[in-house]
mmCIF file of C-alpha atoms in Angstrom:
data_model
loop_
_atom_site.group_PDB
_atom_site.id
_atom_site.type_symbol
_atom_site.label_atom_id
_atom_site.label_comp_id
_atom_site.label_asym_id
_atom_site.label_seq_id
_atom_site.Cartn_x
_atom_site.Cartn_y
_atom_site.Cartn_z
ATOM 1 C CA UNK A 9 301.488 152.421 251.474
ATOM 2 C CA UNK A 10 299.438 149.552 249.363
ATOM 3 C CA UNK A 11 301.782 149.262 246.819
ATOM 4 C CA UNK A 12 302.925 145.854 245.159
ATOM 5 C CA UNK A 13 305.690 143.957 245.382
ATOM 6 C CA UNK A 14 307.321 142.921 242.206
ATOM 7 C CA UNK A 15 308.085 138.887 243.065
ATOM 8 C CA UNK A 16 304.538 138.248 244.146
ATOM 9 C CA UNK A 17 302.870 141.063 241.988
ATOM 10 C CA UNK A 18 300.531 141.663 244.871
ATOM 11 C CA UNK A 19 300.127 144.430 247.731
ATOM 12 C CA UNK A 20 300.229 143.574 251.477
ATOM 13 C CA UNK A 21 296.783 144.023 251.565
ATOM 14 C CA UNK A 22 295.950 141.594 248.620
ATOM 15 C CA UNK A 23 298.327 138.918 249.910
ATOM 16 C CA UNK A 24 296.336 139.133 253.256
ATOM 17 C CA UNK A 25 293.154 138.752 251.438
ATOM 18 C CA UNK A 26 294.407 135.703 249.320
ATOM 19 C CA UNK A 27 296.039 134.314 252.801
ATOM 20 C CA UNK A 28 292.368 134.090 254.399
ATOM 21 C CA UNK A 29 290.706 132.608 251.347
ATOM 22 C CA UNK A 30 293.130 129.937 251.637
ATOM 23 C CA UNK A 31 292.799 129.905 255.381
ATOM 24 C CA UNK A 32 289.469 129.908 255.721
ATOM 25 C CA UNK A 33 288.777 126.969 253.136
ATOM 26 C CA UNK A 34 288.708 123.483 254.586
ATOM 27 C CA UNK A 35 290.716 122.335 251.659
ATOM 28 C CA UNK A 36 291.713 123.691 248.499
ATOM 29 C CA UNK A 37 288.489 122.478 246.210
ATOM 30 C CA UNK A 38 285.997 124.610 248.927
ATOM 31 C CA UNK A 39 284.698 128.466 248.173
ATOM 32 C CA UNK A 40 284.363 130.573 250.985
ATOM 33 C CA UNK A 41 281.834 133.478 251.533
ATOM 34 C CA UNK A 42 283.596 136.793 249.972
ATOM 35 C CA UNK A 43 281.634 138.658 252.937
ATOM 36 C CA UNK A 44 283.286 136.177 255.715
ATOM 37 C CA UNK A 45 286.834 136.912 253.894
ATOM 38 C CA UNK A 46 286.240 140.729 254.098
ATOM 39 C CA UNK A 47 284.840 140.504 257.926
ATOM 40 C CA UNK A 48 288.637 139.352 258.842
ATOM 41 C CA UNK A 49 290.157 142.008 257.372
ATOM 42 C CA UNK A 50 288.048 144.761 258.342
ATOM 43 C CA UNK A 51 286.924 143.604 261.788
ATOM 44 C CA UNK A 52 289.373 140.902 262.893
ATOM 45 C CA UNK A 53 292.500 142.587 261.373
ATOM 46 C CA UNK A 54 291.275 146.065 261.355
ATOM 47 C CA UNK A 55 289.421 148.240 263.689
ATOM 48 C CA UNK A 56 285.918 148.488 261.941
ATOM 49 C CA UNK A 57 282.836 147.189 264.337
ATOM 50 C CA UNK A 58 280.912 144.788 263.570
ATOM 51 C CA UNK A 59 277.823 147.243 262.765
ATOM 52 C CA UNK A 60 279.755 149.649 260.897
ATOM 53 C CA UNK A 61 280.544 146.648 258.424
ATOM 54 C CA UNK A 62 277.167 145.192 258.228
ATOM 55 C CA UNK A 63 276.385 148.776 256.956
ATOM 56 C CA UNK A 64 278.637 148.923 254.456
ATOM 57 C CA UNK A 65 278.009 145.528 253.134
ATOM 58 C CA UNK A 66 274.461 146.186 253.092
ATOM 59 C CA UNK A 67 275.244 149.423 250.610
ATOM 60 C CA UNK A 68 277.163 147.180 248.535
ATOM 61 C CA UNK A 69 274.347 144.986 247.879
ATOM 62 C CA UNK A 70 272.489 148.015 246.455
ATOM 63 C CA UNK A 71 275.381 149.191 244.445
ATOM 64 C CA UNK A 72 279.213 148.079 244.022
ATOM 65 C CA UNK A 73 281.042 151.201 242.541
ATOM 66 C CA UNK A 74 284.362 151.046 240.898
ATOM 67 C CA UNK A 75 287.290 151.223 243.079
ATOM 68 C CA UNK A 76 288.198 154.792 242.915
ATOM 69 C CA UNK A 77 284.949 155.405 244.458
ATOM 70 C CA UNK A 78 285.886 154.004 247.922
ATOM 71 C CA UNK A 79 288.459 155.008 250.913
ATOM 72 C CA UNK A 80 291.566 152.175 251.529
ATOM 73 C CA UNK A 81 290.093 151.131 254.754
ATOM 74 C CA UNK A 82 286.350 150.755 253.238
ATOM 75 C CA UNK A 83 284.733 147.190 252.932
ATOM 76 C CA UNK A 84 283.799 148.560 249.090
ATOM 77 C CA UNK A 85 287.878 148.823 248.642
ATOM 78 C CA UNK A 86 288.609 145.234 250.047
ATOM 79 C CA UNK A 87 285.783 143.981 247.866
ATOM 80 C CA UNK A 88 286.667 145.626 244.602
ATOM 81 C CA UNK A 89 290.591 144.558 245.607
ATOM 82 C CA UNK A 90 289.425 140.993 246.175
ATOM 83 C CA UNK A 91 287.611 140.769 243.255
ATOM 84 C CA UNK A 92 290.408 141.960 240.693
ATOM 85 C CA UNK A 93 292.975 139.217 241.735
ATOM 86 C CA UNK A 94 290.018 136.716 240.267
ATOM 87 C CA UNK A 95 289.508 138.580 237.177
ATOM 88 C CA UNK A 96 290.779 136.683 234.114
ATOM 89 C CA UNK A 97 290.872 139.712 231.626
ATOM 90 C CA UNK A 98 292.999 141.758 234.347
ATOM 91 C CA UNK A 99 294.855 138.740 235.345
ATOM 92 C CA UNK A 100 296.524 136.216 232.664
ATOM 93 C CA UNK A 101 296.494 133.492 236.001
ATOM 94 C CA UNK A 102 294.025 134.537 238.299
ATOM 95 C CA UNK A 103 295.087 133.840 241.942
ATOM 96 C CA UNK A 104 291.697 133.989 243.478
ATOM 97 C CA UNK A 105 288.546 131.952 242.010
ATOM 98 C CA UNK A 106 285.188 133.415 242.017
ATOM 99 C CA UNK A 107 281.796 132.266 241.890
ATOM 100 C CA UNK A 108 278.483 133.918 241.957
ATOM 101 C CA UNK A 109 277.536 137.034 240.083
ATOM 102 C CA UNK A 110 281.350 138.767 240.289
ATOM 103 C CA UNK A 111 281.176 141.303 237.170
ATOM 104 C CA UNK A 112 282.590 140.150 233.718
ATOM 105 C CA UNK A 113 284.284 141.879 230.892
ATOM 106 C CA UNK A 114 281.374 143.927 230.228
ATOM 107 C CA UNK A 115 281.571 146.095 232.776
ATOM 108 C CA UNK A 116 282.877 144.362 235.875
ATOM 109 C CA UNK A 117 279.916 145.015 237.715
ATOM 110 C CA UNK A 118 279.108 142.440 240.426
ATOM 111 C CA UNK A 119 276.330 141.729 243.013
ATOM 112 C CA UNK A 120 277.080 142.031 246.761
ATOM 113 C CA UNK A 121 279.994 140.179 248.537
ATOM 114 C CA UNK A 122 277.160 138.056 250.106
ATOM 115 C CA UNK A 123 276.487 136.830 246.627
ATOM 116 C CA UNK A 124 279.813 135.646 245.867
ATOM 117 C CA UNK A 125 282.080 132.838 246.826
ATOM 118 C CA UNK A 126 285.714 132.966 246.800
ATOM 119 C CA UNK A 127 288.505 130.204 247.003
ATOM 120 C CA UNK A 128 292.201 130.351 246.457
ATOM 121 C CA UNK A 129 292.758 129.369 242.885
ATOM 122 C CA UNK A 130 295.174 126.168 241.664
ATOM 123 C CA UNK A 131 297.107 128.728 239.973
ATOM 124 C CA UNK A 132 298.086 129.942 243.325
ATOM 125 C CA UNK A 133 298.584 127.186 245.256
ATOM 126 C CA UNK A 134 300.985 126.386 242.503
ATOM 127 C CA UNK A 135 302.801 129.455 242.226
ATOM 128 C CA UNK A 136 303.104 130.220 245.932
ATOM 129 C CA UNK A 137 305.523 127.996 248.003
ATOM 130 C CA UNK A 138 304.515 128.631 251.758
ATOM 131 C CA UNK A 139 307.147 130.839 253.633
ATOM 132 C CA UNK A 140 308.980 130.808 250.300
ATOM 133 C CA UNK A 141 309.056 132.990 247.155
ATOM 134 C CA UNK A 142 307.089 132.529 244.417
ATOM 135 C CA UNK A 143 308.338 129.942 241.454
ATOM 136 C CA UNK A 144 308.086 132.807 238.921
ATOM 137 C CA UNK A 145 307.764 136.736 239.397
ATOM 138 C CA UNK A 146 304.275 137.049 239.047
ATOM 139 C CA UNK A 147 304.210 140.613 237.724
ATOM 140 C CA UNK A 148 305.777 139.266 234.436
ATOM 141 C CA UNK A 149 303.395 136.490 234.560
ATOM 142 C CA UNK A 150 299.804 138.154 235.779
ATOM 143 C CA UNK A 151 300.816 141.985 234.904
ATOM 144 C CA UNK A 152 300.456 144.639 236.645
ATOM 145 C CA UNK A 153 299.414 148.430 236.432
ATOM 146 C CA UNK A 154 301.712 150.541 238.703
ATOM 147 C CA UNK A 155 300.465 153.915 240.379
ATOM 148 C CA UNK A 156 302.467 155.922 237.944
ATOM 149 C CA UNK A 157 299.993 154.731 235.045
ATOM 150 C CA UNK A 158 302.413 152.715 233.488
ATOM 151 C CA UNK A 159 302.373 148.849 233.559
ATOM 152 C CA UNK A 160 304.381 145.360 233.466
ATOM 153 C CA UNK A 161 302.653 142.993 230.631
ATOM 154 C CA UNK A 162 301.468 139.775 231.277
ATOM 155 C CA UNK A 163 303.508 136.752 229.733
ATOM 156 C CA UNK A 164 302.534 132.696 228.769
ATOM 157 C CA UNK A 165 303.500 131.082 231.485
ATOM 158 C CA UNK A 166 305.673 128.097 229.801
ATOM 159 C CA UNK A 167 307.715 131.167 228.055
ATOM 160 C CA UNK A 168 308.344 132.999 230.913
ATOM 161 C CA UNK A 169 309.187 130.007 233.097
ATOM 162 C CA UNK A 170 311.535 128.228 229.969
ATOM 163 C CA UNK A 171 312.996 131.786 229.169
ATOM 164 C CA UNK A 172 314.207 131.861 232.468
ATOM 165 C CA UNK A 173 315.621 128.480 232.526
ATOM 166 C CA UNK A 174 317.552 129.127 229.505
ATOM 167 C CA UNK A 175 318.800 132.127 230.951
ATOM 168 C CA UNK A 176 320.030 130.291 234.213
ATOM 169 C CA UNK A 177 321.641 127.873 232.379
ATOM 170 C CA UNK A 178 323.074 130.419 229.781
ATOM 171 C CA UNK A 179 323.315 133.945 231.394
ATOM 172 C CA UNK A 180 325.113 135.149 228.200
ATOM 173 C CA UNK A 181 322.142 133.721 225.636
ATOM 174 C CA UNK A 182 321.189 137.175 223.761
ATOM 175 C CA UNK A 183 318.112 138.755 223.612
ATOM 176 C CA UNK A 184 317.275 137.763 220.007
ATOM 177 C CA UNK A 185 317.745 134.018 221.222
ATOM 178 C CA UNK A 186 315.491 134.493 224.467
ATOM 179 C CA UNK A 187 313.001 136.420 222.270
ATOM 180 C CA UNK A 188 312.915 132.817 220.615
ATOM 181 C CA UNK A 189 311.250 131.546 223.893
ATOM 182 C CA UNK A 190 309.440 134.547 225.241
ATOM 183 C CA UNK A 191 308.519 135.965 221.875
ATOM 184 C CA UNK A 192 306.170 139.094 223.672
ATOM 185 C CA UNK A 193 303.607 139.604 226.123
ATOM 186 C CA UNK A 194 300.609 137.538 226.354
ATOM 187 C CA UNK A 195 297.181 139.097 227.908
ATOM 188 C CA UNK A 196 294.488 137.065 229.490
ATOM 189 C CA UNK A 197 292.111 138.855 227.006
ATOM 190 C CA UNK A 198 294.313 137.797 223.891
ATOM 191 C CA UNK A 199 294.429 140.551 221.690
ATOM 192 C CA UNK A 200 297.318 141.854 218.868
ATOM 193 C CA UNK A 201 300.569 143.498 220.458
ATOM 194 C CA UNK A 202 303.684 144.109 218.144
ATOM 195 C CA UNK A 203 305.634 143.957 215.792
ATOM 196 C CA UNK A 204 308.971 142.419 216.319
ATOM 197 C CA UNK A 205 311.169 145.083 216.162
ATOM 198 C CA UNK A 206 308.942 147.383 218.958
ATOM 199 C CA UNK A 207 308.996 144.307 221.393
ATOM 200 C CA UNK A 208 312.584 143.820 221.065
ATOM 201 C CA UNK A 209 313.186 147.510 221.388
ATOM 202 C CA UNK A 210 311.041 147.094 224.780
ATOM 203 C CA UNK A 211 312.699 144.284 226.467
ATOM 204 C CA UNK A 212 316.406 145.519 225.621
ATOM 205 C CA UNK A 213 315.455 148.992 226.927
ATOM 206 C CA UNK A 214 313.143 147.402 229.641
ATOM 207 C CA UNK A 215 310.625 150.460 229.116
ATOM 208 C CA UNK A 216 308.562 151.677 226.106
ATOM 209 C CA UNK A 217 305.080 152.452 224.486
ATOM 210 C CA UNK A 218 303.679 149.681 222.168
ATOM 211 C CA UNK A 219 300.192 149.255 220.709
ATOM 212 C CA UNK A 220 297.763 146.825 221.895
ATOM 213 C CA UNK A 221 295.056 146.041 219.529
ATOM 214 C CA UNK A 222 291.964 143.969 219.855
ATOM 215 C CA UNK A 223 291.361 141.070 216.979
ATOM 216 C CA UNK A 224 289.347 141.974 214.519
ATOM 217 C CA UNK A 225 288.764 139.574 211.489
ATOM 218 C CA UNK A 226 287.221 139.569 208.185
ATOM 219 C CA UNK A 227 284.869 136.302 207.838
ATOM 220 C CA UNK A 228 282.417 134.909 204.752
ATOM 221 C CA UNK A 229 278.737 134.285 206.264
ATOM 222 C CA UNK A 230 276.306 132.812 204.381
ATOM 223 C CA UNK A 231 277.931 134.533 201.325
ATOM 224 C CA UNK A 232 277.830 137.881 202.894
ATOM 225 C CA UNK A 233 281.209 139.834 203.967
ATOM 226 C CA UNK A 234 281.364 140.622 208.047
ATOM 227 C CA UNK A 235 283.438 141.666 210.276
ATOM 228 C CA UNK A 236 283.896 140.151 213.485
ATOM 229 C CA UNK A 237 285.540 141.732 216.598
ATOM 230 C CA UNK A 238 287.440 138.993 218.703
ATOM 231 C CA UNK A 239 289.239 139.960 221.449
ATOM 232 C CA UNK A 240 289.549 143.278 223.337
ATOM 233 C CA UNK A 241 292.793 145.105 224.290
ATOM 234 C CA UNK A 242 294.528 144.644 227.314
ATOM 235 C CA UNK A 243 292.640 146.580 230.437
ATOM 236 C CA UNK A 244 289.494 147.700 228.083
ATOM 237 C CA UNK A 245 285.773 146.721 228.821
ATOM 238 C CA UNK A 246 283.414 145.890 226.422
ATOM 239 C CA UNK A 247 280.613 148.167 227.516
ATOM 240 C CA UNK A 248 282.361 151.583 226.356
ATOM 241 C CA UNK A 249 283.569 149.870 223.471
ATOM 242 C CA UNK A 250 280.010 149.047 222.303
ATOM 243 C CA UNK A 251 278.950 152.534 223.396
ATOM 244 C CA UNK A 252 281.571 153.769 220.611
ATOM 245 C CA UNK A 253 280.104 151.500 217.982
ATOM 246 C CA UNK A 254 276.589 152.801 218.610
ATOM 247 C CA UNK A 255 277.826 156.348 218.377
ATOM 248 C CA UNK A 256 279.553 155.540 214.805
ATOM 249 C CA UNK A 257 276.605 153.691 213.723
ATOM 250 C CA UNK A 258 274.237 157.147 214.616
ATOM 251 C CA UNK A 259 276.733 158.980 212.362
ATOM 252 C CA UNK A 260 275.965 156.271 209.851
ATOM 253 C CA UNK A 261 279.518 155.538 209.227
ATOM 254 C CA UNK A 262 279.324 151.950 210.834
ATOM 255 C CA UNK A 263 276.769 149.226 209.585
ATOM 256 C CA UNK A 264 274.590 147.094 212.813
ATOM 257 C CA UNK A 265 276.310 144.565 214.799
ATOM 258 C CA UNK A 266 275.308 141.711 216.631
ATOM 259 C CA UNK A 267 276.574 140.644 219.682
ATOM 260 C CA UNK A 268 277.422 136.576 220.371
ATOM 261 C CA UNK A 269 279.005 135.588 223.414
ATOM 262 C CA UNK A 270 279.952 131.737 224.525
ATOM 263 C CA UNK A 271 277.514 130.230 227.484
ATOM 264 C CA UNK A 272 280.431 130.885 230.031
ATOM 265 C CA UNK A 273 280.706 134.713 228.860
ATOM 266 C CA UNK A 274 284.452 134.408 228.352
ATOM 267 C CA UNK A 275 284.369 134.600 224.347
ATOM 268 C CA UNK A 276 284.042 137.650 222.763
ATOM 269 C CA UNK A 277 282.315 137.693 218.896
ATOM 270 C CA UNK A 278 280.628 140.883 217.687
ATOM 271 C CA UNK A 279 279.773 140.386 214.282
ATOM 272 C CA UNK A 280 279.446 143.434 211.984
ATOM 273 C CA UNK A 281 277.419 143.398 208.660
ATOM 274 C CA UNK A 282 279.331 144.663 205.609
ATOM 275 C CA UNK A 283 277.125 147.349 203.837
ATOM 276 C CA UNK A 284 277.912 148.890 200.435
ATOM 277 C CA UNK A 285 279.365 152.233 201.998
ATOM 278 C CA UNK A 286 282.128 150.683 203.640
ATOM 279 C CA UNK A 287 285.161 148.019 203.026
ATOM 280 C CA UNK A 288 286.186 145.683 205.524
ATOM 281 C CA UNK A 289 289.579 147.401 205.260
ATOM 282 C CA UNK A 290 288.152 150.770 205.807
ATOM 283 C CA UNK A 291 285.728 149.724 208.761
ATOM 284 C CA UNK A 292 288.791 147.956 210.311
ATOM 285 C CA UNK A 293 290.371 151.452 210.319
ATOM 286 C CA UNK A 294 287.691 153.216 211.524
ATOM 287 C CA UNK A 295 287.211 151.033 214.451
ATOM 288 C CA UNK A 296 290.823 151.203 215.411
ATOM 289 C CA UNK A 297 290.934 155.037 214.967
ATOM 290 C CA UNK A 298 287.362 155.747 216.671
ATOM 291 C CA UNK A 299 286.990 153.247 219.420
ATOM 292 C CA UNK A 300 289.060 151.593 222.362
ATOM 293 C CA UNK A 301 289.865 149.028 220.104
ATOM 294 C CA UNK A 302 293.572 150.087 220.051
ATOM 295 C CA UNK A 303 295.303 151.451 223.100
ATOM 296 C CA UNK A 304 298.947 152.739 223.557
ATOM 297 C CA UNK A 305 300.655 151.374 226.449
ATOM 298 C CA UNK A 306 303.311 152.530 228.526
ATOM 299 C CA UNK A 307 305.349 149.288 229.183
ATOM 300 C CA UNK A 308 307.998 148.224 232.303
ATOM 301 C CA UNK A 309 310.085 145.240 232.331
ATOM 302 C CA UNK A 310 310.430 145.899 236.294
ATOM 303 C CA UNK A 311 309.903 148.536 239.013
ATOM 304 C CA UNK A 312 311.450 149.217 242.549
ATOM 305 C CA UNK A 313 309.112 148.247 245.393
ATOM 306 C CA UNK A 314 309.392 148.380 248.920
ATOM 307 C CA UNK A 315 310.446 144.780 249.477
ATOM 308 C CA UNK A 316 313.662 144.855 248.671
ATOM 309 C CA UNK A 317 313.315 144.339 244.723
ATOM 310 C CA UNK A 318 315.562 147.203 243.481
ATOM 311 C CA UNK A 319 315.839 146.242 239.765
ATOM 312 C CA UNK A 320 314.408 147.769 236.672
ATOM 313 C CA UNK A 321 315.377 148.329 233.108
ATOM 314 C CA UNK A 322 316.329 145.503 230.393
ATOM 315 C CA UNK A 323 313.928 141.812 230.492
ATOM 316 C CA UNK A 324 317.240 139.812 230.858
ATOM 317 C CA UNK A 325 318.694 142.049 233.775
ATOM 318 C CA UNK A 326 315.334 141.677 235.550
ATOM 319 C CA UNK A 327 315.034 137.748 234.560
ATOM 320 C CA UNK A 328 318.595 136.993 235.923
ATOM 321 C CA UNK A 329 317.610 138.762 239.359
ATOM 322 C CA UNK A 330 314.572 136.838 239.456
ATOM 323 C CA UNK A 331 316.230 133.625 238.784
ATOM 324 C CA UNK A 332 318.317 133.973 242.141
ATOM 325 C CA UNK A 333 314.877 134.705 244.087
ATOM 326 C CA UNK A 334 312.596 132.940 243.120
ATOM 327 C CA UNK A 335 311.979 129.547 244.418
ATOM 328 C CA UNK A 336 312.048 125.914 242.214
ATOM 329 C CA UNK A 337 309.893 123.027 242.804
ATOM 330 C CA UNK A 338 311.565 120.511 240.927
ATOM 331 C CA UNK A 339 311.499 117.046 241.808
ATOM 332 C CA UNK A 340 312.606 113.829 240.482
ATOM 333 C CA UNK A 341 309.602 111.316 239.188
ATOM 334 C CA UNK A 342 309.672 109.167 242.404
ATOM 335 C CA UNK A 343 308.934 112.344 244.498
ATOM 336 C CA UNK A 344 312.496 112.983 245.834
ATOM 337 C CA UNK A 345 312.822 116.927 246.107
ATOM 338 C CA UNK A 346 315.677 118.491 244.308
ATOM 339 C CA UNK A 347 317.365 121.315 246.033
ATOM 340 C CA UNK A 348 318.534 122.658 242.704
ATOM 341 C CA UNK A 349 317.051 122.992 238.746
ATOM 342 C CA UNK A 350 317.889 120.162 236.322
ATOM 343 C CA UNK A 351 319.329 121.508 233.086
ATOM 344 C CA UNK A 352 316.826 121.629 230.484
ATOM 345 C CA UNK A 353 318.516 119.105 228.131
ATOM 346 C CA UNK A 354 318.747 116.576 230.993
ATOM 347 C CA UNK A 355 314.929 116.911 231.345
ATOM 348 C CA UNK A 356 314.362 116.027 227.460
ATOM 349 C CA UNK A 357 317.012 113.561 227.514
ATOM 350 C CA UNK A 358 316.139 111.459 230.665
ATOM 351 C CA UNK A 359 312.168 112.645 231.552
ATOM 352 C CA UNK A 360 312.806 111.605 235.270
ATOM 353 C CA UNK A 361 311.949 114.903 236.779
ATOM 354 C CA UNK A 362 308.918 116.926 237.204
ATOM 355 C CA UNK A 363 307.661 120.393 238.126
ATOM 356 C CA UNK A 364 304.319 121.338 238.949
ATOM 357 C CA UNK A 365 304.200 124.278 236.864
ATOM 358 C CA UNK A 366 303.816 121.772 233.821
ATOM 359 C CA UNK A 367 299.997 121.647 235.225
ATOM 360 C CA UNK A 368 299.729 125.112 234.572
ATOM 361 C CA UNK A 369 300.549 125.312 230.973
ATOM 362 C CA UNK A 370 298.038 126.132 228.534
ATOM 363 C CA UNK A 371 297.722 126.840 224.347
ATOM 364 C CA UNK A 372 296.180 130.517 224.730
ATOM 365 C CA UNK A 373 298.034 133.213 223.372
ATOM 366 C CA UNK A 374 297.977 136.815 222.223
ATOM 367 C CA UNK A 375 298.637 137.144 218.843
ATOM 368 C CA UNK A 376 302.112 138.657 217.768
ATOM 369 C CA UNK A 377 302.705 140.845 214.978
ATOM 370 C CA UNK A 378 305.765 140.577 213.064
ATOM 371 C CA UNK A 379 305.701 144.230 212.016
ATOM 372 C CA UNK A 380 304.278 147.512 213.519
ATOM 373 C CA UNK A 381 300.501 147.726 213.089
ATOM 374 C CA UNK A 382 299.464 150.121 209.788
#
């Protein structure tokens, strides 16, 4: 069965797709055709003949369906699996870079594989050490939807990394202190998760149902009060949300909206004019209740896999085991590799150590509530 492993966050088939992306490129800066990657998997690794492969690619050039429409041996399934590894709304730190019309968070609708190029990403080049375990547990870093519908939430790289370092150096660290370093999940599309007590209970038990919301702000624009939808909950696409808002407008319960996006298509900004019939607070409540802007997600800190990972349960238990299995990549500043991880206090005090994970740290973060959403 093509199920993911906890440490890599990838199924064997996804790992092979990523490996082919890297091997076909002359260097880490070069993109390769998605079609060429699929040909290696389907024809060279598999038993598909060239004629069948071309026929299925031709079908994809006309229409790419969602992944659940394809059988596991089809080119369509392989293509969707490849694209998923590069979608920033699914992965906090995508392992594949995508170029071309590969779909976006509106409806994930791509062109066919001949129109898309792929590349083993900077994230993957740093996180995965050849012939060794990854530097961090990728399931907890990137997030993962499991076969039973539950999910492992993604986390901010610096927080996850430093949390593991603190636990390695202080194994009896209480959860309340660990949460000063890892305060909660961090999703690729932002959003709002919480509150604090709910996240604490989730990390303590290792499993919970948490509320995740899109961010909705009240703004004053040109002397008019408006509501701005800034982000979507994890796993929610924009198209169905717009359809739901349109349905509310047809019922005269929601004012008209304007959709604004950055030129690169990454930022979400839906501006809704406020009319006299509804206040900003009531409109926010309506949007959370009647659209997908609020979701309750069944989350887990870990899961058993077929590669030997047997731990599920509290976050601290999972991270302690991850510390024993993940690779380290500390070096001295002169480039000398270390066979141990230095203490954080020594890194801060002497500044003579470096780690490639620093290159992946960014400032984006999901908003965390201090109390449960009302």
